[in-house]
């Protein structure tokens, strides 16, 4: 191992030195890195190839077959450290459904121009065809110099490849650059280069989480994210990239930004006692202790209106059986050490999920795995304030069954999965229990937890959720590890379940990866070994 590592390191150093010489000669290093795919407007016929380069690229482009596609450059200057980031986006359209393509990414000042980066990808199938996708959130980077980064992040990317999904859903909190505010571009770079192992071979479709909210980077702090990703058009002026939908076969995927509706304040935050001082070149003033970037309500209801239109159109479309929603924060999480559930989602979006029969909701935010029973409607006035014991209406999602027999008809209720099990160093697989009755118990944010002073001068904190409820919706929780990946196999043909179409879901988990197991106290380490935790099947009647 040691010898091989040394050889590889020597080869890398030689290659890097040669790259630097060539880049200087060409005037800037335009070598592509952080290469990743997203779906185009129609996943059956198009993808977008996106990447970055250390310095501006000259004639950045993608070659695919005989075609050369010019990339659109997009750049931004980080609002805290003042560094400029150069990214490129090439829209590849007019492809055949269900086909495999090889592509190359290069530029005139690509130091690897003689042998540019190449990879292959597959377009989505046309019509009611089976396909597989995978999901987790809260990935971080493998560079442990950064807050919340951890080696599991590399194994998490590799395990996506091992399942060879058509695409991957990355449920927010991508790399936690906001927690490393003076080096945000460097954290994003490590994230992008780690992801490239999989995301250059198949689309990785992200959603925004609370840690994508960065100080001095745009109206909602999303500039780092929005510059790096080209996502399907939501046709909402002023809010591009923040939410979107796409259809593959019989499934409508809807990706939301729950930052817009949650009560919890969990974006960028200066705890103090020191202020956060942006580089002088940015012209931005110091950010004082106790400042948080709270964006709840930023779309003014526009996202929710879009969601309703999108769900209504989906349920109206005879080609759509399934509606699957991706968003970062949770309506149904009972992590005790994590964030818990948020009333904002329950108030604004769960009634729409009920009305239009959303089948499945995929979240991140809590670094664990939890599955709900199918839920529809709400139990009212069943929560209480932790501080006072007063009754509080948490709009607890109502389970339509509490029989955990492994097959759930999601035309009767929506299943929620918490999948914040990507790769951070902060596992949260410690769950709430009501000591009075032994039931699963969830914390619920019912109001904004804005920064408050502590007993230490100039140091501020944000409180956890203030209410609790017996989580009658909570079906299954993985107490053995906070790391895993969910694998979804869509079977559009109804042969197995008498007129029902089905999705088989299997959660694989990385036992031993917890830095500290919250139940046993055992110390663990990153592991490439993912084993099956549970499997279950979702069914619903096939559309005519
Ligand atoms: Fe989060």
Short mmCIF file of C-alpha atoms and ligand atoms in Angstrom, two decimals:
data_model
loop_
_atom_site.label_atom_id
_atom_site.label_comp_id
_atom_site.label_asym_id
_atom_site.label_seq_id
_atom_site.Cartn_x
_atom_site.Cartn_y
_atom_site.Cartn_z
CA UNK A 1 0.00 0.00 0.00
CA UNK A 2 2.76 2.41 1.07
CA UNK A 3 4.79 1.83 -2.09
CA UNK A 4 1.77 2.25 -4.35
CA UNK A 5 0.78 5.43 -2.55
CA UNK A 6 4.27 6.86 -2.94
CA UNK A 7 4.32 6.11 -6.67
CA UNK A 8 0.93 7.70 -7.10
CA UNK A 9 1.98 10.75 -5.11
CA UNK A 10 5.17 11.14 -7.19
CA UNK A 11 3.23 10.80 -10.44
CA UNK A 12 0.67 13.36 -9.23
CA UNK A 13 3.40 15.83 -8.24
CA UNK A 14 5.12 15.45 -11.62
CA UNK A 15 1.83 15.91 -13.43
CA UNK A 16 0.94 18.95 -11.33
CA UNK A 17 4.32 20.59 -12.01
CA UNK A 18 3.95 19.99 -15.75
CA UNK A 19 0.42 21.37 -15.60
CA UNK A 20 1.62 24.54 -13.88
CA UNK A 21 4.34 25.10 -16.53
CA UNK A 22 1.92 24.62 -19.40
CA UNK A 23 -0.74 26.77 -17.77
CA UNK A 24 1.73 29.63 -17.31
CA UNK A 25 2.71 29.34 -20.96
CA UNK A 26 -0.94 29.48 -22.06
CA UNK A 27 -1.88 32.36 -19.76
CA UNK A 28 -3.88 30.94 -16.84
CA UNK A 29 -4.88 27.44 -15.87
CA UNK A 30 -8.14 26.55 -17.57
CA UNK A 31 -7.92 22.86 -16.69
CA UNK A 32 -11.43 21.49 -16.02
CA UNK A 33 -12.16 20.23 -12.50
CA UNK A 34 -15.25 19.66 -10.33
CA UNK A 35 -16.95 18.17 -13.42
CA UNK A 36 -20.57 17.24 -12.85
CA UNK A 37 -23.77 16.52 -14.77
CA UNK A 38 -27.34 17.63 -14.22
CA UNK A 39 -30.42 16.81 -16.28
CA UNK A 40 -31.39 19.13 -19.11
CA UNK A 41 -34.98 20.26 -19.61
CA UNK A 42 -35.88 16.76 -20.82
CA UNK A 43 -33.78 14.04 -19.10
CA UNK A 44 -34.46 11.65 -21.99
CA UNK A 45 -32.72 13.92 -24.50
CA UNK A 46 -30.40 16.29 -22.66
CA UNK A 47 -27.87 16.87 -19.90
CA UNK A 48 -25.83 19.85 -18.76
CA UNK A 49 -22.10 19.41 -18.23
CA UNK A 50 -20.77 21.85 -15.63
CA UNK A 51 -17.27 22.38 -14.26
CA UNK A 52 -14.83 24.91 -12.84
CA UNK A 53 -11.22 25.85 -13.53
CA UNK A 54 -8.53 27.41 -11.31
CA UNK A 55 -8.22 30.40 -13.65
CA UNK A 56 -10.35 31.59 -16.58
CA UNK A 57 -10.61 28.99 -19.34
CA UNK A 58 -10.15 29.92 -22.98
CA UNK A 59 -12.80 28.45 -25.29
CA UNK A 60 -14.21 26.04 -22.67
CA UNK A 61 -16.08 23.28 -24.48
CA UNK A 62 -17.51 19.77 -24.47
CA UNK A 63 -16.90 17.30 -27.27
CA UNK A 64 -19.50 14.60 -27.79
CA UNK A 65 -19.25 12.45 -30.90
CA UNK A 66 -18.56 14.84 -33.76
CA UNK A 67 -20.16 17.79 -31.96
CA UNK A 68 -18.28 20.53 -30.13
CA UNK A 69 -20.48 22.44 -27.70
CA UNK A 70 -19.37 25.80 -26.41
CA UNK A 71 -19.76 26.25 -22.65
CA UNK A 72 -21.35 29.32 -21.10
CA UNK A 73 -19.00 30.86 -18.51
CA UNK A 74 -20.38 32.03 -15.16
CA UNK A 75 -18.24 33.54 -12.44
CA UNK A 76 -18.69 35.11 -9.04
CA UNK A 77 -16.50 36.67 -6.40
CA UNK A 78 -16.94 35.20 -2.94
CA UNK A 79 -18.41 37.83 -0.66
CA UNK A 80 -16.23 36.91 2.31
CA UNK A 81 -12.71 36.12 1.05
CA UNK A 82 -12.92 37.97 -2.26
CA UNK A 83 -11.72 35.08 -4.42
CA UNK A 84 -13.20 34.70 -7.89
CA UNK A 85 -14.59 31.34 -9.00
CA UNK A 86 -14.85 30.47 -12.71
CA UNK A 87 -17.46 27.91 -13.80
CA UNK A 88 -18.68 26.64 -17.19
CA UNK A 89 -21.91 25.09 -18.35
CA UNK A 90 -22.48 23.24 -21.61
CA UNK A 91 -26.01 22.25 -22.53
CA UNK A 92 -26.00 18.98 -24.48
CA UNK A 93 -29.37 18.46 -26.18
CA UNK A 94 -30.77 16.36 -28.99
CA UNK A 95 -29.67 13.03 -27.51
CA UNK A 96 -31.41 9.67 -27.87
CA UNK A 97 -33.39 8.34 -24.87
CA UNK A 98 -31.85 5.51 -22.87
CA UNK A 99 -28.52 5.83 -24.69
CA UNK A 100 -24.92 5.94 -23.44
CA UNK A 101 -22.65 8.76 -24.59
CA UNK A 102 -18.97 9.50 -24.12
CA UNK A 103 -17.90 13.12 -23.76
CA UNK A 104 -14.73 15.13 -23.25
CA UNK A 105 -14.27 18.45 -21.42
CA UNK A 106 -11.47 20.80 -22.38
CA UNK A 107 -10.30 24.35 -23.14
CA UNK A 108 -7.41 25.93 -25.05
CA UNK A 109 -5.55 26.40 -21.76
CA UNK A 110 -6.42 22.93 -20.42
CA UNK A 111 -3.09 21.57 -19.15
CA UNK A 112 -4.44 18.12 -20.05
CA UNK A 113 -5.46 19.25 -23.57
CA UNK A 114 -3.55 16.41 -25.21
CA UNK A 115 -5.51 13.91 -23.13
CA UNK A 116 -8.58 15.76 -21.79
CA UNK A 117 -11.00 14.53 -19.16
CA UNK A 118 -13.51 12.04 -20.55
CA UNK A 119 -16.44 10.15 -19.07
CA UNK A 120 -19.69 8.51 -20.14
CA UNK A 121 -23.30 9.03 -19.11
CA UNK A 122 -26.70 7.60 -19.89
CA UNK A 123 -29.84 9.54 -20.84
CA UNK A 124 -33.16 8.75 -19.19
CA UNK A 125 -35.40 6.14 -20.83
CA UNK A 126 -38.47 7.16 -22.78
CA UNK A 127 -41.95 6.20 -21.55
CA UNK A 128 -42.86 3.79 -18.76
CA UNK A 129 -39.49 2.13 -18.30
CA UNK A 130 -37.87 0.81 -15.13
CA UNK A 131 -34.96 2.79 -13.68
CA UNK A 132 -32.93 3.18 -10.51
CA UNK A 133 -31.98 6.29 -8.59
CA UNK A 134 -30.22 6.86 -5.27
CA UNK A 135 -30.34 9.56 -2.62
CA UNK A 136 -28.76 11.08 0.46
CA UNK A 137 -28.06 14.58 1.73
CA UNK A 138 -25.53 16.27 4.00
CA UNK A 139 -22.43 15.08 2.16
CA UNK A 140 -19.55 17.46 3.14
CA UNK A 141 -16.05 16.79 1.74
CA UNK A 142 -13.30 14.29 2.62
CA UNK A 143 -10.93 17.13 3.63
CA UNK A 144 -11.04 17.06 7.43
CA UNK A 145 -9.43 20.50 7.59
CA UNK A 146 -12.97 21.83 7.10
CA UNK A 147 -15.70 22.02 9.73
CA UNK A 148 -18.14 19.07 9.40
CA UNK A 149 -16.05 17.35 6.68
CA UNK A 150 -15.19 13.67 7.13
CA UNK A 151 -13.68 10.77 5.22
CA UNK A 152 -17.06 9.04 4.83
CA UNK A 153 -17.85 11.66 2.22
CA UNK A 154 -15.51 9.92 -0.27
CA UNK A 155 -16.97 6.48 0.42
CA UNK A 156 -20.48 7.94 0.03
CA UNK A 157 -19.64 9.10 -3.50
CA UNK A 158 -18.06 5.73 -4.31
CA UNK A 159 -21.09 3.81 -3.08
CA UNK A 160 -23.32 5.78 -5.46
CA UNK A 161 -21.13 4.48 -8.28
CA UNK A 162 -21.36 0.93 -6.95
CA UNK A 163 -25.15 1.01 -7.45
CA UNK A 164 -24.91 2.53 -10.97
CA UNK A 165 -28.11 4.57 -10.65
CA UNK A 166 -29.48 6.59 -13.55
CA UNK A 167 -29.02 9.65 -11.31
CA UNK A 168 -28.58 10.70 -7.69
CA UNK A 169 -30.65 13.12 -5.57
CA UNK A 170 -28.47 15.17 -3.21
CA UNK A 171 -30.82 16.48 -0.54
CA UNK A 172 -29.14 19.73 0.50
CA UNK A 173 -26.31 20.77 2.85
CA UNK A 174 -23.80 19.93 0.17
CA UNK A 175 -20.48 20.96 1.77
CA UNK A 176 -21.00 23.36 4.72
CA UNK A 177 -18.86 26.09 3.22
CA UNK A 178 -20.80 28.59 5.37
CA UNK A 179 -19.27 27.00 8.48
CA UNK A 180 -15.82 27.71 7.03
CA UNK A 181 -16.60 31.28 6.01
CA UNK A 182 -13.11 32.52 5.13
CA UNK A 183 -12.41 29.60 2.76
CA UNK A 184 -15.78 28.97 1.13
CA UNK A 185 -14.45 28.54 -2.45
CA UNK A 186 -11.85 26.03 -1.21
CA UNK A 187 -14.52 23.94 0.54
CA UNK A 188 -16.72 23.98 -2.57
CA UNK A 189 -13.70 22.93 -4.64
CA UNK A 190 -13.02 19.89 -2.43
CA UNK A 191 -16.72 19.03 -2.59
CA UNK A 192 -16.79 19.30 -6.38
CA UNK A 193 -13.66 17.27 -6.91
CA UNK A 194 -14.87 14.55 -4.55
CA UNK A 195 -18.26 14.40 -6.30
CA UNK A 196 -16.71 14.23 -9.74
CA UNK A 197 -15.99 10.51 -9.15
CA UNK A 198 -19.71 9.92 -9.62
CA UNK A 199 -21.28 13.18 -10.80
CA UNK A 200 -19.28 13.19 -14.06
CA UNK A 201 -20.88 9.83 -14.91
CA UNK A 202 -24.52 10.47 -13.99
CA UNK A 203 -26.53 13.56 -13.01
CA UNK A 204 -26.49 14.59 -9.38
CA UNK A 205 -29.59 16.67 -8.76
CA UNK A 206 -29.29 18.89 -5.68
CA UNK A 207 -31.61 20.99 -3.57
CA UNK A 208 -30.77 23.90 -1.33
CA UNK A 209 -30.24 23.35 2.39
CA UNK A 210 -29.70 25.73 5.26
CA UNK A 211 -25.92 25.51 4.82
CA UNK A 212 -26.13 26.85 1.27
CA UNK A 213 -27.16 30.19 2.83
CA UNK A 214 -23.88 32.18 2.86
CA UNK A 215 -23.24 35.75 3.99
CA UNK A 216 -22.65 38.37 1.28
CA UNK A 217 -23.31 35.89 -1.54
CA UNK A 218 -26.53 37.07 -3.11
CA UNK A 219 -30.06 37.89 -1.96
CA UNK A 220 -30.50 34.55 -0.18
CA UNK A 221 -26.81 33.64 0.07
CA UNK A 222 -27.14 31.06 -2.73
CA UNK A 223 -24.59 32.47 -5.20
CA UNK A 224 -22.00 29.71 -4.64
CA UNK A 225 -24.64 27.05 -5.34
CA UNK A 226 -26.42 28.83 -8.18
CA UNK A 227 -23.18 29.60 -10.03
CA UNK A 228 -22.07 25.97 -9.94
CA UNK A 229 -25.36 24.35 -10.94
CA UNK A 230 -27.51 24.65 -14.04
CA UNK A 231 -30.88 23.15 -13.13
CA UNK A 232 -34.15 22.70 -15.03
CA UNK A 233 -35.98 25.99 -15.62
CA UNK A 234 -38.82 26.69 -13.18
CA UNK A 235 -39.98 29.60 -15.40
CA UNK A 236 -40.29 31.84 -12.34
CA UNK A 237 -38.54 35.17 -12.96
CA UNK A 238 -36.03 36.03 -10.26
CA UNK A 239 -36.00 32.59 -8.63
CA UNK A 240 -34.20 30.38 -11.16
CA UNK A 241 -32.32 27.39 -9.76
CA UNK A 242 -33.93 27.57 -6.33
CA UNK A 243 -36.60 24.98 -7.10
CA UNK A 244 -37.43 22.89 -10.16
CA UNK A 245 -39.05 19.71 -11.46
CA UNK A 246 -38.28 17.06 -14.05
CA UNK A 247 -39.96 13.90 -15.24
CA UNK A 248 -38.42 10.50 -15.87
CA UNK A 249 -40.67 7.73 -17.12
CA UNK A 250 -43.74 7.61 -14.89
CA UNK A 251 -42.21 9.69 -12.07
CA UNK A 252 -42.44 13.46 -11.56
CA UNK A 253 -39.56 14.68 -9.39
CA UNK A 254 -40.10 17.98 -7.58
CA UNK A 255 -37.12 19.66 -5.89
CA UNK A 256 -37.92 22.40 -3.37
CA UNK A 257 -36.08 24.95 -1.25
CA UNK A 258 -37.54 24.54 2.24
CA UNK A 259 -35.41 27.46 3.51
CA UNK A 260 -38.33 29.51 2.18
CA UNK A 261 -40.88 28.02 4.58
CA UNK A 262 -39.17 26.59 7.68
CA UNK A 263 -39.27 28.41 11.02
CA UNK A 264 -35.82 27.18 12.00
CA UNK A 265 -33.01 29.73 11.66
CA UNK A 266 -30.04 27.57 10.60
CA UNK A 267 -28.28 29.51 7.82
CA UNK A 268 -24.99 31.41 8.10
CA UNK A 269 -24.44 32.67 11.67
CA UNK A 270 -21.75 34.61 13.51
CA UNK A 271 -21.73 33.23 17.06
CA UNK A 272 -19.01 35.64 18.31
CA UNK A 273 -17.22 36.84 20.30
CA UNK A 274 -15.30 38.00 17.20
CA UNK A 275 -17.05 39.61 14.26
CA UNK A 276 -16.63 38.02 10.83
CA UNK A 277 -14.50 40.40 8.77
CA UNK A 278 -14.78 39.99 4.98
CA UNK A 279 -11.60 40.68 2.97
CA UNK A 280 -11.09 44.38 2.31
CA UNK A 281 -11.35 43.77 -1.46
CA UNK A 282 -15.02 42.81 -1.09
CA UNK A 283 -15.97 46.19 0.34
CA UNK A 284 -18.31 44.37 2.74
CA UNK A 285 -18.50 45.54 6.36
CA UNK A 286 -17.75 43.29 9.33
CA UNK A 287 -20.62 41.00 10.33
CA UNK A 288 -21.31 41.43 14.00
CA UNK A 289 -21.74 38.60 16.54
CA UNK A 290 -25.35 37.49 16.81
CA UNK A 291 -26.04 38.03 13.10
CA UNK A 292 -27.75 35.22 11.21
CA UNK A 293 -28.95 35.11 7.62
CA UNK A 294 -32.62 34.16 7.94
CA UNK A 295 -34.41 33.79 4.61
CA UNK A 296 -37.82 32.36 5.59
CA UNK A 297 -40.47 33.79 3.29
CA UNK A 298 -38.01 35.06 0.69
CA UNK A 299 -40.15 34.08 -2.31
CA UNK A 300 -43.26 35.76 -0.89
CA UNK A 301 -45.36 32.67 -1.58
CA UNK A 302 -44.20 32.32 -5.18
CA UNK A 303 -42.57 28.93 -4.54
CA UNK A 304 -45.70 27.51 -2.92
CA UNK A 305 -47.84 28.76 -5.82
CA UNK A 306 -45.40 27.12 -8.26
CA UNK A 307 -45.55 23.91 -6.21
CA UNK A 308 -49.32 23.80 -6.40
CA UNK A 309 -49.31 24.39 -10.18
CA UNK A 310 -46.63 21.73 -10.64
CA UNK A 311 -48.37 19.11 -8.50
CA UNK A 312 -51.74 19.79 -10.13
CA UNK A 313 -50.26 19.42 -13.61
CA UNK A 314 -48.45 16.23 -12.55
CA UNK A 315 -51.60 14.59 -11.21
CA UNK A 316 -53.41 15.67 -14.36
CA UNK A 317 -50.85 13.98 -16.60
CA UNK A 318 -51.86 10.41 -17.54
CA UNK A 319 -48.18 9.54 -18.04
CA UNK A 320 -47.37 10.28 -14.37
CA UNK A 321 -47.92 7.63 -11.70
CA UNK A 322 -45.56 8.86 -8.99
CA UNK A 323 -44.73 12.23 -7.49
CA UNK A 324 -41.50 12.33 -5.47
CA UNK A 325 -40.46 15.48 -3.61
CA UNK A 326 -36.92 16.33 -2.60
CA UNK A 327 -36.20 19.03 0.00
CA UNK A 328 -33.66 19.47 2.74
CA UNK A 329 -35.50 20.15 6.00
CA UNK A 330 -37.95 17.69 7.54
CA UNK A 331 -41.65 17.56 8.29
CA UNK A 332 -41.12 14.17 9.96
CA UNK A 333 -37.85 13.67 11.84
CA UNK A 334 -37.45 12.52 15.44
CA UNK A 335 -33.69 12.90 15.81
CA UNK A 336 -32.94 13.94 19.39
CA UNK A 337 -29.43 15.27 18.78
CA UNK A 338 -30.40 16.82 15.45
CA UNK A 339 -32.93 19.43 14.34
CA UNK A 340 -36.21 17.51 14.36
CA UNK A 341 -39.35 18.49 12.44
CA UNK A 342 -40.52 21.92 11.26
CA UNK A 343 -44.07 23.22 11.49
CA UNK A 344 -43.44 25.60 8.57
CA UNK A 345 -43.35 22.69 6.10
CA UNK A 346 -46.39 21.10 7.73
CA UNK A 347 -48.38 24.32 7.44
CA UNK A 348 -47.47 25.36 3.92
CA UNK A 349 -46.69 22.22 1.94
CA UNK A 350 -48.15 19.09 3.56
CA UNK A 351 -51.74 20.10 2.68
CA UNK A 352 -50.61 20.29 -0.96
CA UNK A 353 -48.89 16.91 -0.70
CA UNK A 354 -52.21 15.53 0.60
CA UNK A 355 -54.34 17.22 -2.04
CA UNK A 356 -52.21 16.02 -4.96
CA UNK A 357 -51.17 12.66 -3.53
CA UNK A 358 -47.42 13.08 -3.24
CA UNK A 359 -46.03 9.58 -2.76
CA UNK A 360 -42.64 10.12 -1.25
CA UNK A 361 -40.68 12.99 0.35
CA UNK A 362 -36.88 12.76 0.63
CA UNK A 363 -35.07 14.96 3.15
CA UNK A 364 -31.65 15.51 4.63
CA UNK A 365 -30.84 17.89 7.54
CA UNK A 366 -30.71 15.25 10.30
CA UNK A 367 -27.68 13.00 9.82
CA UNK A 368 -29.43 9.70 10.20
CA UNK A 369 -32.09 7.47 8.61
CA UNK A 370 -35.76 7.58 9.52
CA UNK A 371 -38.87 6.37 7.69
CA UNK A 372 -42.43 7.47 8.37
CA UNK A 373 -45.61 5.51 7.90
CA UNK A 374 -47.74 6.90 5.06
CA UNK A 375 -49.31 10.09 6.45
CA UNK A 376 -52.33 12.12 5.42
CA UNK A 377 -53.94 15.01 7.25
CA UNK A 378 -52.93 16.15 10.72
CA UNK A 379 -53.67 15.47 14.38
CA UNK A 380 -54.23 18.84 16.04
CA UNK A 381 -53.20 20.09 19.46
CA UNK A 382 -51.15 17.02 20.39
CA UNK A 383 -47.77 18.72 20.97
CA UNK A 384 -46.53 20.64 23.95
CA UNK A 385 -43.93 23.27 24.74
CA UNK A 386 -40.91 21.77 26.46
CA UNK A 387 -40.39 24.87 28.61
CA UNK A 388 -43.94 25.32 29.91
CA UNK A 389 -45.81 22.12 29.13
CA UNK A 390 -48.45 24.20 27.34
CA UNK A 391 -50.33 22.50 24.52
CA UNK A 392 -49.09 23.57 21.08
CA UNK A 393 -50.52 22.66 17.70
CA UNK A 394 -47.68 20.93 15.83
CA UNK A 395 -50.05 19.71 13.08
CA UNK A 396 -48.71 16.22 13.63
CA UNK A 397 -48.92 14.25 10.37
CA UNK A 398 -51.51 11.51 10.76
CA UNK A 399 -50.41 7.94 9.89
CA UNK A 400 -52.96 6.14 7.71
CA UNK A 401 -51.57 2.84 9.00
CA UNK A 402 -49.17 1.82 11.74
CA UNK A 403 -48.75 -1.72 10.44
CA UNK A 404 -45.16 -2.02 9.30
CA UNK A 405 -45.55 -4.90 6.86
CA UNK A 406 -43.10 -3.68 4.22
CA UNK A 407 -45.66 -2.69 1.56
CA UNK A 408 -47.27 0.76 1.61
CA UNK A 409 -49.93 2.13 -0.73
CA UNK A 410 -48.82 5.72 -1.14
CA UNK A 411 -52.05 6.68 -2.91
CA UNK A 412 -53.38 6.63 0.68
CA UNK A 413 -50.60 8.66 2.29
CA UNK A 414 -47.13 10.17 1.81
CA UNK A 415 -44.01 8.38 3.08
CA UNK A 416 -41.26 10.68 4.40
CA UNK A 417 -37.63 9.56 4.52
CA UNK A 418 -34.88 11.40 6.38
CA UNK A 419 -31.66 10.72 4.49
CA UNK A 420 -29.12 13.17 5.90
CA UNK A 421 -26.79 10.18 6.01
CA UNK A 422 -24.20 11.34 3.44
CA UNK A 423 -20.81 11.96 4.99
CA UNK A 424 -20.51 14.71 7.61
CA UNK A 425 -18.51 14.11 10.79
CA UNK A 426 -21.61 14.77 12.92
CA UNK A 427 -23.82 11.69 13.02
CA UNK A 428 -27.24 12.37 14.55
CA UNK A 429 -28.59 8.83 14.89
CA UNK A 430 -29.86 9.39 18.40
CA UNK A 431 -33.64 9.60 18.48
CA UNK A 432 -36.28 10.94 20.82
CA UNK A 433 -38.36 8.78 23.13
CA UNK A 434 -41.19 9.94 25.37
CA UNK A 435 -40.07 8.56 28.73
CA UNK A 436 -43.65 8.67 30.04
CA UNK A 437 -45.08 6.24 27.47
CA UNK A 438 -42.09 4.85 25.55
CA UNK A 439 -43.36 6.26 22.25
CA UNK A 440 -41.10 7.78 19.62
CA UNK A 441 -40.89 11.50 20.34
CA UNK A 442 -40.04 14.30 17.92
CA UNK A 443 -38.88 17.84 18.51
CA UNK A 444 -40.77 20.39 16.41
CA UNK A 445 -39.82 23.95 15.50
CA UNK A 446 -43.00 26.01 15.85
CA UNK A 447 -41.33 29.42 15.84
CA UNK A 448 -38.16 31.15 14.72
CA UNK A 449 -35.10 30.46 16.86
CA UNK A 450 -33.34 33.75 16.13
CA UNK A 451 -29.93 34.36 17.78
CA UNK A 452 -30.03 35.15 21.48
CA UNK A 453 -27.24 36.28 23.84
CA UNK A 454 -25.55 33.73 26.10
CA UNK A 455 -24.00 34.34 29.51
CA UNK A 456 -20.67 34.91 27.72
CA UNK A 457 -20.25 38.45 26.45
CA UNK A 458 -20.67 38.81 22.69
CA UNK A 459 -21.43 35.12 22.21
CA UNK A 460 -24.80 34.19 20.79
CA UNK A 461 -26.72 30.98 20.32
CA UNK A 462 -29.76 29.70 18.47
CA UNK A 463 -32.11 27.52 20.50
CA UNK A 464 -33.25 24.07 19.43
CA UNK A 465 -36.87 23.21 18.69
CA UNK A 466 -39.16 24.31 21.50
CA UNK A 467 -42.00 21.79 21.18
CA UNK A 468 -42.29 18.01 21.28
CA UNK A 469 -44.90 15.49 20.16
CA UNK A 470 -45.34 11.75 20.30
CA UNK A 471 -44.23 10.78 16.81
CA UNK A 472 -47.00 8.35 15.89
CA UNK A 473 -45.88 8.76 12.25
CA UNK A 474 -42.37 7.41 12.98
CA UNK A 475 -42.04 3.86 11.63
CA UNK A 476 -38.33 3.03 11.57
CA UNK A 477 -35.09 4.60 12.78
CA UNK A 478 -31.53 3.40 12.22
CA UNK A 479 -29.84 3.51 15.62
CA UNK A 480 -26.69 1.71 14.47
CA UNK A 481 -25.17 4.45 12.31
CA UNK A 482 -25.81 7.91 10.88
CA UNK A 483 -24.44 6.94 7.43
CA UNK A 484 -26.13 5.29 4.50
CA UNK A 485 -27.66 5.53 1.04
CA UNK A 486 -31.18 4.89 -0.21
CA UNK A 487 -31.59 2.97 -3.47
CA UNK A 488 -34.90 3.23 -5.37
CA UNK A 489 -35.94 0.84 -8.12
CA UNK A 490 -38.97 2.04 -10.08
CA UNK A 491 -41.05 -0.80 -11.58
CA UNK A 492 -43.70 0.78 -13.80
CA UNK A 493 -45.27 -2.52 -14.87
CA UNK A 494 -48.00 -3.61 -12.48
CA UNK A 495 -47.35 -7.36 -12.76
CA UNK A 496 -46.29 -7.87 -9.12
CA UNK A 497 -49.08 -6.12 -7.24
CA UNK A 498 -52.28 -6.67 -9.19
CA UNK A 499 -52.79 -3.42 -11.04
CA UNK A 500 -50.33 -1.47 -8.88
CA UNK A 501 -47.08 0.02 -10.00
CA UNK A 502 -44.26 -0.16 -7.44
CA UNK A 503 -41.00 1.28 -6.18
CA UNK A 504 -38.65 -0.93 -4.16
CA UNK A 505 -36.64 1.05 -1.63
CA UNK A 506 -33.55 -0.36 0.07
CA UNK A 507 -31.55 1.54 2.67
CA UNK A 508 -27.91 0.48 2.89
CA UNK A 509 -25.94 1.69 5.89
CA UNK A 510 -22.29 2.03 6.88
CA UNK A 511 -22.14 0.49 10.34
CA UNK A 512 -19.05 1.61 12.25
CA UNK A 513 -18.68 4.90 10.40
CA UNK A 514 -19.99 7.00 13.29
CA UNK A 515 -17.09 8.99 14.80
CA UNK A 516 -18.86 8.25 18.08
CA UNK A 517 -21.83 5.90 18.27
CA UNK A 518 -24.42 7.76 20.35
CA UNK A 519 -25.89 4.55 21.77
CA UNK A 520 -22.74 2.64 22.67
CA UNK A 521 -20.13 5.39 22.82
CA UNK A 522 -17.94 3.26 20.53
CA UNK A 523 -15.55 5.22 18.35
CA UNK A 524 -15.64 4.44 14.66
CA UNK A 525 -13.96 5.49 11.45
CA UNK A 526 -14.96 5.99 7.82
CA UNK A 527 -15.79 2.70 6.11
CA UNK A 528 -16.45 1.65 2.51
CA UNK A 529 -18.70 -1.19 3.68
CA UNK A 530 -22.39 -0.50 3.13
CA UNK A 531 -24.79 -3.32 4.05
CA UNK A 532 -28.58 -3.59 3.82
CA UNK A 533 -30.52 -2.02 6.69
CA UNK A 534 -34.07 -2.49 5.42
CA UNK A 535 -36.09 -2.85 2.26
CA UNK A 536 -39.73 -2.01 1.61
CA UNK A 537 -42.06 -1.47 -1.33
CA UNK A 538 -44.27 1.45 -2.25
CA UNK A 539 -47.28 0.70 -4.43
CA UNK A 540 -49.97 2.81 -6.08
CA UNK A 541 -52.56 2.11 -8.78
CA UNK A 542 -51.20 2.65 -12.27
CA UNK A 543 -52.78 5.50 -14.25
CA UNK A 544 -54.97 4.37 -17.10
FE1 LIG B 1 -29.31 21.10 7.31
#
